[in-house]
Coordinates of C-alpha atoms in Angstrom, one line a residue:
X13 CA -25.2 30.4 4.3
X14 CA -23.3 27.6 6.7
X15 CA -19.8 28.9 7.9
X16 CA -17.1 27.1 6.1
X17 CA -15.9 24.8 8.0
X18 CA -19.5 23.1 7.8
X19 CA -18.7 23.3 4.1
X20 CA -15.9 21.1 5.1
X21 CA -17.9 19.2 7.0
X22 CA -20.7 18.4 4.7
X23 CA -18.1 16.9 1.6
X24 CA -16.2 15.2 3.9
X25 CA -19.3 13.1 5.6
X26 CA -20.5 13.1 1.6
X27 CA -17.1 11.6 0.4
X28 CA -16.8 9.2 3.4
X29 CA -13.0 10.0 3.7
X30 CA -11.3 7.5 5.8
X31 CA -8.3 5.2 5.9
X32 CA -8.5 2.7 3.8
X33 CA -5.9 -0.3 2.6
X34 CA -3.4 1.7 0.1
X35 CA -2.6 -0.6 -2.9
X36 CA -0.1 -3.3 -3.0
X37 CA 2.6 -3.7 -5.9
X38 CA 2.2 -7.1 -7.0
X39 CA 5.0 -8.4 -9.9
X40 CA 3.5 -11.3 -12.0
X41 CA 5.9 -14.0 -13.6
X42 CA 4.9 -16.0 -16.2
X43 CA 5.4 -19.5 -18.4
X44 CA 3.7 -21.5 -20.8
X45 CA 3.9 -25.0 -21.3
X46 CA 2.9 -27.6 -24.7
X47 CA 1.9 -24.6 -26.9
X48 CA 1.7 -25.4 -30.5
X49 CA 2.3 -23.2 -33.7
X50 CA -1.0 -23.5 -36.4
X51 CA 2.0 -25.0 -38.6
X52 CA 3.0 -28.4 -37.0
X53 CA 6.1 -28.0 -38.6
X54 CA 7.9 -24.8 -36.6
X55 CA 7.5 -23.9 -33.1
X56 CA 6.3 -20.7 -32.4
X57 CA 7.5 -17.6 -31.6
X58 CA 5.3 -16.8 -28.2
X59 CA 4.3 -13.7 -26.7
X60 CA 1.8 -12.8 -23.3
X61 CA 0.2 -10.0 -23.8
X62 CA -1.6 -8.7 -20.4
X63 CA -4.7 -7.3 -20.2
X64 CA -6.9 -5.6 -17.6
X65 CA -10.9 -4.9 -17.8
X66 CA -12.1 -1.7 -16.8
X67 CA -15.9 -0.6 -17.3
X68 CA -16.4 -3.7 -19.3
X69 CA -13.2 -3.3 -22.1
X70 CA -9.8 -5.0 -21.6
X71 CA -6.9 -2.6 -22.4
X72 CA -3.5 -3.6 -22.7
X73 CA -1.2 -3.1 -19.8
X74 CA 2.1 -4.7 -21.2
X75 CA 3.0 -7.4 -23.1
X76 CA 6.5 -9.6 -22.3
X77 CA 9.2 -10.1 -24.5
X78 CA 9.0 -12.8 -28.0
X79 CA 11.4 -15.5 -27.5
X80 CA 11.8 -17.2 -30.3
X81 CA 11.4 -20.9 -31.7
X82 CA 10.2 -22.3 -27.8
X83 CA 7.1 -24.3 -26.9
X84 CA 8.1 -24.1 -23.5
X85 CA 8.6 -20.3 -22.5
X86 CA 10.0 -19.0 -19.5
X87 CA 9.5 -15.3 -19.8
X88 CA 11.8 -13.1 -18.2
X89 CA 9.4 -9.6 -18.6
X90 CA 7.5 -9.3 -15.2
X91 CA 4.4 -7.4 -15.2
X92 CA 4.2 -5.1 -12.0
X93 CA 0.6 -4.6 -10.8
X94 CA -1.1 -2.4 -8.7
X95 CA -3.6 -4.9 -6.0
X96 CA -6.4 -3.6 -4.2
X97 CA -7.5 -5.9 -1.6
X98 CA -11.1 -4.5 -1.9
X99 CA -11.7 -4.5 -5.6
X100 CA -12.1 -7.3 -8.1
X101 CA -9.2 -7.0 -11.0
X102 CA -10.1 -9.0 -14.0
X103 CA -7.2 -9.9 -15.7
X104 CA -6.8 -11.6 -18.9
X105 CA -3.8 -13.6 -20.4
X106 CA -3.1 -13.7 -24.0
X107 CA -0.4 -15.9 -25.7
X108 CA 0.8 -14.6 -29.5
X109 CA 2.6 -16.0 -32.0
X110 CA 5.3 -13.0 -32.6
X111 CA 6.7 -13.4 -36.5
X112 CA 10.0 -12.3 -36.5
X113 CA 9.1 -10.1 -39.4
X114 CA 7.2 -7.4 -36.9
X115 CA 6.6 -7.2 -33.5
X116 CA 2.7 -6.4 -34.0
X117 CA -0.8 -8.6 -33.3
X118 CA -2.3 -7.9 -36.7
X119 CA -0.7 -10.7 -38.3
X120 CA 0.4 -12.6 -35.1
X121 CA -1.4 -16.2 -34.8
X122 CA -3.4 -16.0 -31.6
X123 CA -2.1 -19.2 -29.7
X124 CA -4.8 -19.0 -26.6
X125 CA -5.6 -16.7 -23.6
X126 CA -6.9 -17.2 -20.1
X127 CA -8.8 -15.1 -17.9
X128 CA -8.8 -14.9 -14.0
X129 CA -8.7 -12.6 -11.1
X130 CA -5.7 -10.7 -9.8
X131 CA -7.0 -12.0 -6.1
X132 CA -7.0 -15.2 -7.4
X133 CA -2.8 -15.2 -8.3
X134 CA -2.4 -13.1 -5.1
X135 CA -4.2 -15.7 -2.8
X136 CA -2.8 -18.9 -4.3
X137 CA 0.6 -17.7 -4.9
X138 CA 0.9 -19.7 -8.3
X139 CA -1.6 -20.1 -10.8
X140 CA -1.7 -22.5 -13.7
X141 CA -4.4 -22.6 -15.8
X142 CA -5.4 -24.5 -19.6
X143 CA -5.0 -21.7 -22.6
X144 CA -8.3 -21.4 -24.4
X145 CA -8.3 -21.0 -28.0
X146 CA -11.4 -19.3 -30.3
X147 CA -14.5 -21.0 -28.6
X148 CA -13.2 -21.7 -25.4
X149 CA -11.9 -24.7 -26.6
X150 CA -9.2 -26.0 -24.1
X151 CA -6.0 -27.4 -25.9
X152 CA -2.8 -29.4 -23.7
X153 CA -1.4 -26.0 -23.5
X154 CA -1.3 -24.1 -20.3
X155 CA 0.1 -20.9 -18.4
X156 CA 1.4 -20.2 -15.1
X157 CA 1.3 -17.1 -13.3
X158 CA 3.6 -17.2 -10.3
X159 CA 2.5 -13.8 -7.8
X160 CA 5.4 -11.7 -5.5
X161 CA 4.8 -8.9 -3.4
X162 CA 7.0 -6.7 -3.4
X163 CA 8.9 -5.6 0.0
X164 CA 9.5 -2.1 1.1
X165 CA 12.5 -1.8 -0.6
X166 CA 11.5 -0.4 -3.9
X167 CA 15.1 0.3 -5.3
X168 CA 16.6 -0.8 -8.9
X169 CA 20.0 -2.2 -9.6
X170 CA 21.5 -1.3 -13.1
X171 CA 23.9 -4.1 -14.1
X172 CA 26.2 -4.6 -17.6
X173 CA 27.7 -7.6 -18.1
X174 CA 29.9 -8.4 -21.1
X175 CA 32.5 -11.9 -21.1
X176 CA 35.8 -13.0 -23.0
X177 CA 36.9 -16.1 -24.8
X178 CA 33.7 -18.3 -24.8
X179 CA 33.8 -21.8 -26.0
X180 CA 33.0 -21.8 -29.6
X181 CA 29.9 -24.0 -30.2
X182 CA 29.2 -24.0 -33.6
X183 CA 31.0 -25.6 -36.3
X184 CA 30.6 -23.2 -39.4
X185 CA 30.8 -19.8 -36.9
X186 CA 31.3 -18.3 -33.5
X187 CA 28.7 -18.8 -31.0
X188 CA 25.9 -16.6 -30.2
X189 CA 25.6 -15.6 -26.5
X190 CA 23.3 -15.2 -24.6
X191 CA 23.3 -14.8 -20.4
X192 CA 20.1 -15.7 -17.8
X193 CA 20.5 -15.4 -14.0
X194 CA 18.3 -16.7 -11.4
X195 CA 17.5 -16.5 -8.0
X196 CA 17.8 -19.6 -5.9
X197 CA 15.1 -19.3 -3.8
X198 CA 14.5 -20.7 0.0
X199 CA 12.9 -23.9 -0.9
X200 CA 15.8 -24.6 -3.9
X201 CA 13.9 -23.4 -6.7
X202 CA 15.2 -20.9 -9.2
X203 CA 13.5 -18.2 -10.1
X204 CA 14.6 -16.3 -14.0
X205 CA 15.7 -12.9 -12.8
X206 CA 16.5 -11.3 -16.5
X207 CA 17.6 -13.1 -19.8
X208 CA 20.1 -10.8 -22.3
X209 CA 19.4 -10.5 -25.8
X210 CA 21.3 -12.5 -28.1
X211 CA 24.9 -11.1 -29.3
X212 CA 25.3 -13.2 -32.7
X213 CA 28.5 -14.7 -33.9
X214 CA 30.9 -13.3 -30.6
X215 CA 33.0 -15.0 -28.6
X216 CA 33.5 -11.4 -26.5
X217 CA 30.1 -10.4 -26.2
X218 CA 28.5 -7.0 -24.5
X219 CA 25.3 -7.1 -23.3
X220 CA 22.9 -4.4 -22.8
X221 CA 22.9 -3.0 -20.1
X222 CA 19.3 -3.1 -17.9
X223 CA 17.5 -2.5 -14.7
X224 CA 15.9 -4.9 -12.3
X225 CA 14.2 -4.5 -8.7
X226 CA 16.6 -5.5 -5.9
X227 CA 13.2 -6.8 -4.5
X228 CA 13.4 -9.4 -7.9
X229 CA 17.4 -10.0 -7.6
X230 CA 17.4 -11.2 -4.2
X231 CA 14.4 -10.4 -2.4
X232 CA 15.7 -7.4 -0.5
X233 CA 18.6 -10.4 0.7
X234 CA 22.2 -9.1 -0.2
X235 CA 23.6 -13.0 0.5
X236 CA 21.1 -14.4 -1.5
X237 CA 22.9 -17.1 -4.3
X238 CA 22.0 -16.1 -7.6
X239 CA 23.1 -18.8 -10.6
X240 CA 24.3 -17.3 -13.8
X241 CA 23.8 -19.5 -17.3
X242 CA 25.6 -19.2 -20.7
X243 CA 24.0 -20.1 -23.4
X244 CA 24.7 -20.4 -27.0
X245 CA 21.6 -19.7 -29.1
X246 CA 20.3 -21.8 -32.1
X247 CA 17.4 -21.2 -33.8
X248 CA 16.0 -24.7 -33.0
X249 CA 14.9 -23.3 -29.8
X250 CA 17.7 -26.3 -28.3
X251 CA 20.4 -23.8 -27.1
X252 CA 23.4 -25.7 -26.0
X253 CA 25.2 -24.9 -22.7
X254 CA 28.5 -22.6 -22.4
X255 CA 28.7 -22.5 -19.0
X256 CA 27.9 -21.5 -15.3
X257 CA 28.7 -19.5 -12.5
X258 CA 27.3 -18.5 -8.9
X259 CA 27.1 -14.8 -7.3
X260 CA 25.4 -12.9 -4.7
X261 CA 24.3 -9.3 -4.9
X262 CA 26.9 -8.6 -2.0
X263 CA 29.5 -9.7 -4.4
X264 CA 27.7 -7.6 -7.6
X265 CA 28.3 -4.8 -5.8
X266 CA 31.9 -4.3 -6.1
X267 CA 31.3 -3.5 -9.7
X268 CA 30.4 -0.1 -8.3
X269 CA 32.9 3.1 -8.5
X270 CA 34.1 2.2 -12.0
X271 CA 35.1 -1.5 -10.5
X272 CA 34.6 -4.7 -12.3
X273 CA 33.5 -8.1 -10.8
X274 CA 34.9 -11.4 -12.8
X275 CA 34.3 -15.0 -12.6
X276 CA 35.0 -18.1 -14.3
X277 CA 32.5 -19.0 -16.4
X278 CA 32.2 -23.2 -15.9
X279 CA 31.0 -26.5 -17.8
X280 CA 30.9 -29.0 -15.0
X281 CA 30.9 -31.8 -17.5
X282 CA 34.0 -30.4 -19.1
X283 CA 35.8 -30.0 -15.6
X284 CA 35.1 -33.2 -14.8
X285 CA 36.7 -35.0 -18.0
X286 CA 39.6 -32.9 -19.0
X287 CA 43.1 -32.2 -16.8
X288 CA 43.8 -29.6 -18.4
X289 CA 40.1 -27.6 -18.7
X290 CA 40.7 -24.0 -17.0
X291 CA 37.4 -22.7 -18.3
X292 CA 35.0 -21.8 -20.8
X293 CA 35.6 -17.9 -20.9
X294 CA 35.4 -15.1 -18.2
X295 CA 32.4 -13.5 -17.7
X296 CA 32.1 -9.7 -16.6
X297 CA 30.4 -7.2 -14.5
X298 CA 31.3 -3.7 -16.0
X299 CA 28.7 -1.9 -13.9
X300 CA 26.4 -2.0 -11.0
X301 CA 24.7 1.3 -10.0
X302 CA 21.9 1.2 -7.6
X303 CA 18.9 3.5 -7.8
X304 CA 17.2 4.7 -4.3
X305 CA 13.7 4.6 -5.1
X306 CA 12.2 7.5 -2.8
X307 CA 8.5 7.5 -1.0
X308 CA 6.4 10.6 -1.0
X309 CA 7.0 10.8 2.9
X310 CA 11.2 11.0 2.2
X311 CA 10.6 14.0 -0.8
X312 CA 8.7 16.0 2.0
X313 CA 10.8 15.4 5.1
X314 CA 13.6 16.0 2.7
X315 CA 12.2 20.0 1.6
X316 CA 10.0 19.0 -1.6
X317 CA 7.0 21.7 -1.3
X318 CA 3.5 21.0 -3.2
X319 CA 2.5 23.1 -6.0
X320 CA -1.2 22.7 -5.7
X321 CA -2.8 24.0 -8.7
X322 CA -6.9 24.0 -9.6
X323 CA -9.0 24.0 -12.5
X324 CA -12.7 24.7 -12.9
X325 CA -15.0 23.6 -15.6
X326 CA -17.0 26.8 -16.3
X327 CA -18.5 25.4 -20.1
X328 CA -22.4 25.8 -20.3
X329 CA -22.8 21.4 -20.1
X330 CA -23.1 21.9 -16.4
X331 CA -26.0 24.4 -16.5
X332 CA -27.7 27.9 -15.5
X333 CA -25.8 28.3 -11.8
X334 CA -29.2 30.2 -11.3
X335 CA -30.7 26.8 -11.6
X336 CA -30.9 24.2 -8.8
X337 CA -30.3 21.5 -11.6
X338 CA -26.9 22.8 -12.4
X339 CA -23.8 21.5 -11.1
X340 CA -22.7 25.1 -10.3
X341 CA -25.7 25.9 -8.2
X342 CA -24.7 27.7 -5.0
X343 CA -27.1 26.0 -2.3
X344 CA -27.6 28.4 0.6
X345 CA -27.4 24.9 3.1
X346 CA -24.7 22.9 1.5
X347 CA -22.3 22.5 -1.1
X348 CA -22.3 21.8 -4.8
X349 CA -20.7 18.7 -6.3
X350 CA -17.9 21.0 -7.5
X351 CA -17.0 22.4 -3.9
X352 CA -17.3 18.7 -2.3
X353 CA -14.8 17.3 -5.0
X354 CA -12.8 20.7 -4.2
X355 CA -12.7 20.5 -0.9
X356 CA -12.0 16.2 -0.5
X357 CA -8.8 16.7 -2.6
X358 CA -7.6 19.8 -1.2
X359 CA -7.9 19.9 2.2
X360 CA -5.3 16.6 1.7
X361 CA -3.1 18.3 -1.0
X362 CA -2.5 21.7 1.2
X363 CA -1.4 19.9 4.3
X364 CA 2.3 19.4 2.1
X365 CA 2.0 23.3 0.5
X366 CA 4.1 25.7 2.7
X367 CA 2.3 28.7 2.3
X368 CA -0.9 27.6 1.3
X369 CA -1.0 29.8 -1.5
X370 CA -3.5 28.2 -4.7
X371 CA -3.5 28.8 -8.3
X372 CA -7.3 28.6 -9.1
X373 CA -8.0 29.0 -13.0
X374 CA -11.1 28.9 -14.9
X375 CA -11.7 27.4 -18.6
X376 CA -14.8 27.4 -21.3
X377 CA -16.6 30.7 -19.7
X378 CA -16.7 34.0 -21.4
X379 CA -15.4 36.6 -19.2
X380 CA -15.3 40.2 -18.2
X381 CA -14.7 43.0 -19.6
X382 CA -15.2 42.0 -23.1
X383 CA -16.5 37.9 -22.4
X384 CA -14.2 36.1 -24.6
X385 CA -14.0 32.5 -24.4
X386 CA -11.3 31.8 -22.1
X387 CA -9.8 28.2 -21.4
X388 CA -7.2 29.5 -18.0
X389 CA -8.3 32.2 -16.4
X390 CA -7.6 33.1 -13.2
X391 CA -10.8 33.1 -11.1
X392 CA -9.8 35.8 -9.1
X393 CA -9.5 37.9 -12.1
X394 CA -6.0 38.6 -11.4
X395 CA -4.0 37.2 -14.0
X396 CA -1.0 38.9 -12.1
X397 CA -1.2 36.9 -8.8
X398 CA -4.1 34.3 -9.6
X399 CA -3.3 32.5 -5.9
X400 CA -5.7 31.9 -3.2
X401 CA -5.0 32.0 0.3
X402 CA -6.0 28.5 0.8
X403 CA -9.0 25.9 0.0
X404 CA -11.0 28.8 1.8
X405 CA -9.8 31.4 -0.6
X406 CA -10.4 28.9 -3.8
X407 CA -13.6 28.3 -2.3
X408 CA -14.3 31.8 -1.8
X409 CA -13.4 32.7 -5.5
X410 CA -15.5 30.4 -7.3
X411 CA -18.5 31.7 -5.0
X412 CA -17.7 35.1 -5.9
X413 CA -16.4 34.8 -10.2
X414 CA -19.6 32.4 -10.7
X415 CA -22.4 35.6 -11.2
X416 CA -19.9 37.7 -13.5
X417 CA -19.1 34.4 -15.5
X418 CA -21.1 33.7 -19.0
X419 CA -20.7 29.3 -19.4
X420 CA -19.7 28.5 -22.5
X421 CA -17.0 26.0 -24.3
X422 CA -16.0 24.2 -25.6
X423 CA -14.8 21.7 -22.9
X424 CA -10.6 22.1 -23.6
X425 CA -8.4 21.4 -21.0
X426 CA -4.6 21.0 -22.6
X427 CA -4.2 24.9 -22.6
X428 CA -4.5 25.0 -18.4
X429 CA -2.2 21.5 -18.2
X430 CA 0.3 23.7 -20.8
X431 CA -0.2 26.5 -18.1
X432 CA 1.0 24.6 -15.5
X433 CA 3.9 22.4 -17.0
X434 CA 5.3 26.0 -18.5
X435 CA 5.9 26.7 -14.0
X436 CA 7.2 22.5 -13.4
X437 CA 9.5 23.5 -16.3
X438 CA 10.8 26.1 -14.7
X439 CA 11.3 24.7 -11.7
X440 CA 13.2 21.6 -13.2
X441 CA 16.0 24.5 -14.8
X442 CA 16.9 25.6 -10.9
X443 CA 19.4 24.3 -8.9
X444 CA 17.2 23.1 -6.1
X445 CA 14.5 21.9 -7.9
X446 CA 12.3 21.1 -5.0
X447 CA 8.9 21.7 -6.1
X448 CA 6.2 19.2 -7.4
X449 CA 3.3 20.3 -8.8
X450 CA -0.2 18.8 -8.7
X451 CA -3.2 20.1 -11.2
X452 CA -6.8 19.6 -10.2
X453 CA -9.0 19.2 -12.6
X454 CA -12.7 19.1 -12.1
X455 CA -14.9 18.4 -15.3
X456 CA -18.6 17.7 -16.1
X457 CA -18.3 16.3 -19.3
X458 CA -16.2 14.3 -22.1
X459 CA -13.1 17.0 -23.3
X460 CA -13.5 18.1 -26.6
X461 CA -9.3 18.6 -27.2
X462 CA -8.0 15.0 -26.6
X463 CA -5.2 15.5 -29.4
X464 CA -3.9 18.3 -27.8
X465 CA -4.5 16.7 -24.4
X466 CA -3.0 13.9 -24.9
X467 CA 0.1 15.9 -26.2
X468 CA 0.1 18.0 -23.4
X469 CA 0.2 15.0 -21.1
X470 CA 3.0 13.2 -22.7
X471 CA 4.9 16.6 -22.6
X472 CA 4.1 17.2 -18.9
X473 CA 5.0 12.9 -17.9
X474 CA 8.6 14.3 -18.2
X475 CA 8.5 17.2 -15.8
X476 CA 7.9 17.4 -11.9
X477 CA 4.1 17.0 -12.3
X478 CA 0.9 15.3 -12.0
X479 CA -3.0 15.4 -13.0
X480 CA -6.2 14.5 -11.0
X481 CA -9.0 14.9 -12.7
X482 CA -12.3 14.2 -11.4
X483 CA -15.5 14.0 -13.4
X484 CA -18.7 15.6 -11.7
X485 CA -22.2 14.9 -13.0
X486 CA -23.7 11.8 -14.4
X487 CA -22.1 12.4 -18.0
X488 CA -20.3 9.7 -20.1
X489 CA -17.1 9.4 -19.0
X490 CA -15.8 6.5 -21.0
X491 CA -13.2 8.2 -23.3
X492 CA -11.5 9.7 -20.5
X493 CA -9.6 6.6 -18.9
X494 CA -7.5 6.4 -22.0
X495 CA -5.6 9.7 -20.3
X496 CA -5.1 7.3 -17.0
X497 CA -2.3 5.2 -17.6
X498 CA -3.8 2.4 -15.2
X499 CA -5.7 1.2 -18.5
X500 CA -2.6 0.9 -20.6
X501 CA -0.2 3.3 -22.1
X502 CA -1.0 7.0 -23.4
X503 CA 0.4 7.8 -26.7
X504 CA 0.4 11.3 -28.4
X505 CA -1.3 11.5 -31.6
X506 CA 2.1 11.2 -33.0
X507 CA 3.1 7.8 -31.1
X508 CA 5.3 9.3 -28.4
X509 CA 4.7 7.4 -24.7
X510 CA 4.2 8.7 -21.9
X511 CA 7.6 8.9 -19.6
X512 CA 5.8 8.1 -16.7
X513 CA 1.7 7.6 -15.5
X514 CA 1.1 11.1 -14.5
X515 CA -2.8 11.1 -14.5
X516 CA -5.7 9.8 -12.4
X517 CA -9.0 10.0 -13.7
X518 CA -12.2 9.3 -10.7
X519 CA -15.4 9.9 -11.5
X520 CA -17.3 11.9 -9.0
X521 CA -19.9 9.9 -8.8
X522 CA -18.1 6.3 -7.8
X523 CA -17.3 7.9 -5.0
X524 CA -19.9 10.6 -3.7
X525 CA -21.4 8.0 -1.4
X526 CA -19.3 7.0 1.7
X527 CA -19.9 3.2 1.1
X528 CA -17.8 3.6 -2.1
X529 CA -15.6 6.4 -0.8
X530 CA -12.1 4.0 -1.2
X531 CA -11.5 5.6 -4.6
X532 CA -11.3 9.2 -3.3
X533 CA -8.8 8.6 -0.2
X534 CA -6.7 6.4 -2.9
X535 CA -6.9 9.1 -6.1
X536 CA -5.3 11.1 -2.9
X537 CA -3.1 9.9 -0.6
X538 CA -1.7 6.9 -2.1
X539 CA -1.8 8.5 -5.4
X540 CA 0.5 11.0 -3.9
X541 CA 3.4 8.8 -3.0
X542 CA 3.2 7.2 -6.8
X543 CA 2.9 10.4 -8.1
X544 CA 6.5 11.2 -6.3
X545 CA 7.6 7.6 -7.6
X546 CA 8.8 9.6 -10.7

């Protein structure tokens, strides 16, 4: 049998692991123009929905908010995208007509879509296109996708505003409120940062508070003007103007520490005509709290330690190991699919592990003494201390379990995830909490517990962990990118969100060949620092 580092050898020259471009976070702005409700007597109620195509379907990735009664939408909801220089990224555009008796597509009116490349936004900057109806049939609408890279400088700003004494508006009741700020850009555009919601019939409103990307605000540029509107909403869609006001995030920030930032809120027209105008109310920064987003490379030079954890599919899908068909067959020249997909990930993971210690588990084999069925067992057979002493040791394990095994299933994997977020659990009750733990999973085939998967998932998206899983044979692995949040967004069978995108899903066979090895140096290394973007 080769020595092991020519194990090493032989999955790294298979994978084809080299540097590659890391992705790009890409924020997408969008705004209609001329679209038309079915009933020519109301204006709709619009909403873009964005989809993305993967292995032929389009999924939803997010949607932007409904603003109400507009033919003309500026939408304040950005869509933050992942960009791969290297792949094509179908995208696809869809414009709704939101009821304001539910928020669902059901009975939404579908107003037109359009379909186009993310490299296509990227590379032209701004992209306006004609909405297509049913049929393809191109109407006077259109949509505009405006493309921003985002800088470096990852961190969120957390802002509350609330005002005093507004000019009334409206003749029969108080006005109803409503703030947008922009950012005046180089060229003396304005870009729509954030809109509030509405606060009806208040002269004294308090806005929600919310989050947005310094990179948005001001484009990482403290001194950068930002223009601040009143409005007063009517359901004509014809809001009528309260009143201005001009800022800079330099200035924000003294609403930190419990401070508050004022200004005058001003009607330029009413300045202009009466002696005596002062204002037309006091607007109000209550809070300002930035958030320091950190990279993967500032949790480990600041202590954070791996938890690398793996799991092997031992069900009887991948066949007799005593076969040279099976996916478990122990070659005396070079490595099974199993140990190359081991050994790619690995080998990266345990360079940020301290004492290069594994947990290698087992699930769907019967095993000794009495060959239950057993979906987390240690493959050491010490359920006591089930570490390895490195990829060596994991590697060394699965040679020597794989004999006394019987393959079985079924194919359940929520019981080893449970297994692991039981430790990240843990961990997050200590005062240091300074681990992070990572679960590979390697599969032949299609799960056969997605309900409890799924629910396991959801649970573990609020703890200190994450989950590669990586697909080996030639089996169907459709149903498995609904657990990879890149295609949209996981839901327990109860309706509960994931907190946060957790897993990534690669099938072994997209990347076995080094001329399509990308996928494998991204489902590691620049997995890993969105993995610590938590």
């Amino acid at each position: 049998m080769k020595k092991m580092s020519n194990i090493y050898e032989s999955a790294a020259n298979t994978l084809g692991i080299f540097n590659s471009p890391c992705l790009t976070k890409v924020e997408l702005r969008v705004a209609c123009k001329g679209i038309s409700d079915r009933d020519a007597l109301s204006k709709p109620d619009p909403c873009v929905i964005l989809k993305m195509q993967s292995h032929g379907q389009w999924f939803e990735v997010d949607r932007t908010e409904v603003i109400r009664t507009c033919i003309n939408p500026v939408f304040s909801k950005l869509f933050t995208v992942d960009f791969y220089f290297e792949e094509v990224q179908r995208l696809r555009f869809e414009v709704h007509d939101i009821s304001s008796n539910h928020n669902g597509l059901k009975e939404a009116d579908f107003l037109g879509g359009m379909e186009c490349t993310l490299g296509q936004i990227v590379s032209q900057r701004k992209l306006s296109k004609s909405l297509l109806k049913h049929g393809n049939t191109a109407g006077k609408s259109s949509i505009t996708v405006i493309a921003e890279e985002l800088s470096g400088n990852d961190d969120y700003v957390e802002l509350s505003f609330s005002a005093r004494k507004l000019d009334d508006k409206d003749f029969f009741s108080k006005s109803d409120p409503f703030l947008e700020i922009f950012r005046v850009n180089d060229d003396a555009t304005q870009q729509l940062v954030h809109r509030t919601e509405v606060v009806m019939n208040n002269l004294n409103p308090a806005w929600k508070t919310f989050k947005v990307s310094v990179n948005s605000l001001c484009s990482g540029d403290q001194d950068r003007r930002l223009k601040c509107i009143v409005w007063d909403w009517d359901s004509n869609g014809k809001h009528d103007f309260i009143g201005e006001f001009s800022s800079t995030f330099k200035e924000m920030r003294g609403a930190m520490e419990g401070r508050q930032v004022q200004w005058e809120c001003i009607n330029p027209k009413y300045k202009a005509k009466k002696k005596n105008y002062k204002n037309s109310g006091i607007v109000i920064l209550n809070l300002c709290k930035i958030h320091k987003m950190h990279s993967f490379l500032d949790y480990i030079m600041g202590g954070c330690q791996i938890q690398f954890t793996v799991a092997i599919d031992f069900t009887a899908s991948n066949g007799d190991p005593r076969n040279s068909c099976s996916l478990h067959y122990i070659h005396p020249y070079q490595p099974n699919e199993y140990l190359k997909a081991l050994v790619a990930v690995g080998e990266i993971c345990q360079d940020y592990d301290s004492d290069k210690m594994f947990p290698a588990f087992g699930f769907g084999a019967r095993i000794p003494p009495e060959y239950k069925v057993s979906h987390d067992f240690a493959i050491n057979f010490n359920e006591d201390n089930p570490e390895c002493a490195g990829i060596q040791g994991v590697v060394e394990a699965y040679q020597s379990c794989l004999p006394k095994l019987q393959l079985y299933g079924p194919t359940n994997i929520a019981p080893i995830i449970q297994k692991v977020a039981k430790s990240a659990s843990e961990e997050t009750n200590t005062k240091e909490a300074s681990q992070y733990f990572i679960l590979l999973i390697l599969t032949d085939g299609v799960i056969t517990d997605m309900a409890d998967t799924r629910e396991a998932i959801v649970h573990a998206s609020h703890l200190p962990m994450s989950v590669i899983i990586v697909g080996v044979g030639n089996a169907d692995f459709s149903d498995m990118q609904m657990l990879d949040g890149d295609d949209g967004i996981l839901r327990s069978p109860k309706g509960e969100p994931v907190l946060r995108d957790i897993v990534q899903f690669v099938p072994f066979r997209n990347f076995k060949h080094a001329d399509s090895a990308l996928d494998i140096w991204r489902a590691d290394r620049c997995w890993l620092d969105k993995a610590f973007l938590r």
